[in-house]
mmCIF file of C-alpha atoms in Angstrom:
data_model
loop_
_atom_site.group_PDB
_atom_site.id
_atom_site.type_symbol
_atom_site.label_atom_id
_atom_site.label_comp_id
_atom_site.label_asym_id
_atom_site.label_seq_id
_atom_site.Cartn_x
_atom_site.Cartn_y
_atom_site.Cartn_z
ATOM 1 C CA UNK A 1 0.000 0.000 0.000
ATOM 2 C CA UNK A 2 1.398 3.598 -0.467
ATOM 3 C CA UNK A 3 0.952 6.981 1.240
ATOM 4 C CA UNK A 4 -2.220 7.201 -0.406
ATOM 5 C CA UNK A 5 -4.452 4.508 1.876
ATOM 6 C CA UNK A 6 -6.342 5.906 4.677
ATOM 7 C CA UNK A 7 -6.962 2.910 7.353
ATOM 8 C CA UNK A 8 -10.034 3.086 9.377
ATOM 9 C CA UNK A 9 -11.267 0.647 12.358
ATOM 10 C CA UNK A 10 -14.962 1.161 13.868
ATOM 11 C CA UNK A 11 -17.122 -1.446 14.632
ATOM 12 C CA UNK A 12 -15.233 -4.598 14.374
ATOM 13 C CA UNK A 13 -14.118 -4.123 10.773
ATOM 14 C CA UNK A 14 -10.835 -2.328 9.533
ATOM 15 C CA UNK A 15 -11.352 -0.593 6.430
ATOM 16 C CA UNK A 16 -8.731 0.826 3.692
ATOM 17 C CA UNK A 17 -9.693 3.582 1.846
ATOM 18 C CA UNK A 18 -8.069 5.256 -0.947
ATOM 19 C CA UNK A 19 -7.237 9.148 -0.116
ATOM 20 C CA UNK A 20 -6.931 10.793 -3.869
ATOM 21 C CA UNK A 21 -10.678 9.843 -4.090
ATOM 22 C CA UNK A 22 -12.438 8.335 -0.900
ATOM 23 C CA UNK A 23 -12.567 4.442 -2.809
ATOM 24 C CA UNK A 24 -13.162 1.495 -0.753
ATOM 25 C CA UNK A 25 -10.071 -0.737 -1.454
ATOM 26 C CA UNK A 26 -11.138 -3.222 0.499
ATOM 27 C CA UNK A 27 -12.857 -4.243 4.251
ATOM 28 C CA UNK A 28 -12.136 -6.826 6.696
ATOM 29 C CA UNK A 29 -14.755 -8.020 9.143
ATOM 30 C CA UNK A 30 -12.149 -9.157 12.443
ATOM 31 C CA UNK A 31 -13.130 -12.836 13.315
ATOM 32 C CA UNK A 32 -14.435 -13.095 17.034
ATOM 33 C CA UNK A 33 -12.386 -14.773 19.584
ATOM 34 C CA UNK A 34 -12.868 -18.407 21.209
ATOM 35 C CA UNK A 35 -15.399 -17.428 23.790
ATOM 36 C CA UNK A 36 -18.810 -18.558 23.089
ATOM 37 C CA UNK A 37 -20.869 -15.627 25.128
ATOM 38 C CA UNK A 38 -18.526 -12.615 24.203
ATOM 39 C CA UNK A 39 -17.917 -11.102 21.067
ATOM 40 C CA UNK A 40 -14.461 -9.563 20.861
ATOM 41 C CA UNK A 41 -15.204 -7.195 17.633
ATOM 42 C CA UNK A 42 -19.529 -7.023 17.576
ATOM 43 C CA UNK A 43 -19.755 -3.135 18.193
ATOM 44 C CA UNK A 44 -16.500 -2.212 19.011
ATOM 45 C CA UNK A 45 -14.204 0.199 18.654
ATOM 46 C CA UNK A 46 -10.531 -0.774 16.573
ATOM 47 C CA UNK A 47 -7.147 0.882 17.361
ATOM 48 C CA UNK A 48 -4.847 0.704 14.450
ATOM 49 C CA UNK A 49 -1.240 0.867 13.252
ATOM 50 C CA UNK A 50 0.092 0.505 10.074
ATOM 51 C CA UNK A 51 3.857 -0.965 9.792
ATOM 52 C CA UNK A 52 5.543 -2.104 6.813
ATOM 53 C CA UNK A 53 2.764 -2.994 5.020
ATOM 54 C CA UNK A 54 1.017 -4.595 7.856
ATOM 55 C CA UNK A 55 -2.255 -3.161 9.481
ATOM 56 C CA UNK A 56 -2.316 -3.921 13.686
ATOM 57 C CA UNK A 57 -5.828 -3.499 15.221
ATOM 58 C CA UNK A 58 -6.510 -4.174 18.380
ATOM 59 C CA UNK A 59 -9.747 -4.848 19.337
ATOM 60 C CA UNK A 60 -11.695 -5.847 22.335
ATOM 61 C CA UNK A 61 -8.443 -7.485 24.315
ATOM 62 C CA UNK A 62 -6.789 -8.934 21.481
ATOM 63 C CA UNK A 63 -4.958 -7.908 18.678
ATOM 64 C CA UNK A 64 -4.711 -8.980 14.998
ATOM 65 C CA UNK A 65 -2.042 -8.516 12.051
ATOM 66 C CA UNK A 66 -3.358 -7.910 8.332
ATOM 67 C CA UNK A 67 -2.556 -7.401 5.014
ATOM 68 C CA UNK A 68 -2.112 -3.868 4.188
ATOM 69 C CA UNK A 69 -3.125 -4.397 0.942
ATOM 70 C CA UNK A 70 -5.306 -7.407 0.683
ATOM 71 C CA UNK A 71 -6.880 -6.766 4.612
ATOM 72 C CA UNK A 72 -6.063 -10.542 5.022
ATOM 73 C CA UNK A 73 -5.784 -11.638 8.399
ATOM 74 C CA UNK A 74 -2.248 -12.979 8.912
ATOM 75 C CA UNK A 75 -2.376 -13.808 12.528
ATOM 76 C CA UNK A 76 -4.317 -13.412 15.758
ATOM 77 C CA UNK A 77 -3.901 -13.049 18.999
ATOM 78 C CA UNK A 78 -6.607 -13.694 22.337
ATOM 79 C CA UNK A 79 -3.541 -11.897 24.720
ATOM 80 C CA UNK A 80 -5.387 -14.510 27.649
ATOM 81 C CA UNK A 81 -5.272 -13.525 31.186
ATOM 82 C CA UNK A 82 -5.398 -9.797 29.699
ATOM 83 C CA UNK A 83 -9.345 -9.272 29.483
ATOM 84 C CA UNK A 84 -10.894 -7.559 26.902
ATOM 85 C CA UNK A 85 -10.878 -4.336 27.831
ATOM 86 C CA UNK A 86 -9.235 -1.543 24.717
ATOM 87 C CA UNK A 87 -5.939 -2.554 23.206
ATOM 88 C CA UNK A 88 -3.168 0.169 23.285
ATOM 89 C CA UNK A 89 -0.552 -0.013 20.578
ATOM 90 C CA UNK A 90 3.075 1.442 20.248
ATOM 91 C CA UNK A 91 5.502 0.407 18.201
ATOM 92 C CA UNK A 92 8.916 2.472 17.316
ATOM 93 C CA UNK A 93 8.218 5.607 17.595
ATOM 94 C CA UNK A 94 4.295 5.184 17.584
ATOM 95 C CA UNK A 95 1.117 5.013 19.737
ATOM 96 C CA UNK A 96 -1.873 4.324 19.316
ATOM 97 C CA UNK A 97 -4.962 4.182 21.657
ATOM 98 C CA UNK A 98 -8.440 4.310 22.202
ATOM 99 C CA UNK A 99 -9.726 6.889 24.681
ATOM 100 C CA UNK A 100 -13.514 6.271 25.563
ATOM 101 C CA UNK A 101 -15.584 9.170 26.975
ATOM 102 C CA UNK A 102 -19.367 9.366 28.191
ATOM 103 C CA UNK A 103 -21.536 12.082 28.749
ATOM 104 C CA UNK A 104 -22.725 12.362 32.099
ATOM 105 C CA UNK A 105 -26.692 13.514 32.443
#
């Protein structure tokens, strides 16, 4: 992928998106964990990072690798014994994280 992909993660799904004109390249649902009653990725939130042509998205208490440029999933991880609370990611001289905030009534 080049300079020119936009990578978005909302809702379970991490999307590429082409910048020069707002095209879909290509979407990639993330497969739920092992457990039975809980989702990891149904109606959450994604933190990404894109390194060397891989796409890291952490979602839900685990994290996954794709494809830059196909959205493939190349590996996951359940992190066990972490929860599933938000997944922070850093690597280098990057970080990424999710920062949740609720109005209060």
């Amino acid at each position: 992928m080049t300079h020119d992909t936009l990578y978005i993660g909302c809702n379970g799904s991490v999307v590429a998106i082409r910048t020069s004109d707002g095209a879909e390249l290509w979407r990639t649902s993330l497969p739920p964990g092992s457990s039975t009653f809980l989702s990891p990725t149904i109606q959450q939130d994604v933190c990404l990072l894109h390194h060397d042509g891989r796409v890291f998205a952490g979602c839900y208490g685990h994290l996954y690798c794709l494809d830059g440029v196909s959205g493939q999933v190349l590996w996951h991880n359940e992190l066990r014994g972490l929860g599933h609370n938000d997944v922070t990611l850093a690597l280098g001289y990057q970080s990424v994280q999710f920062v949740s905030t609720q109005s209060r009534n």
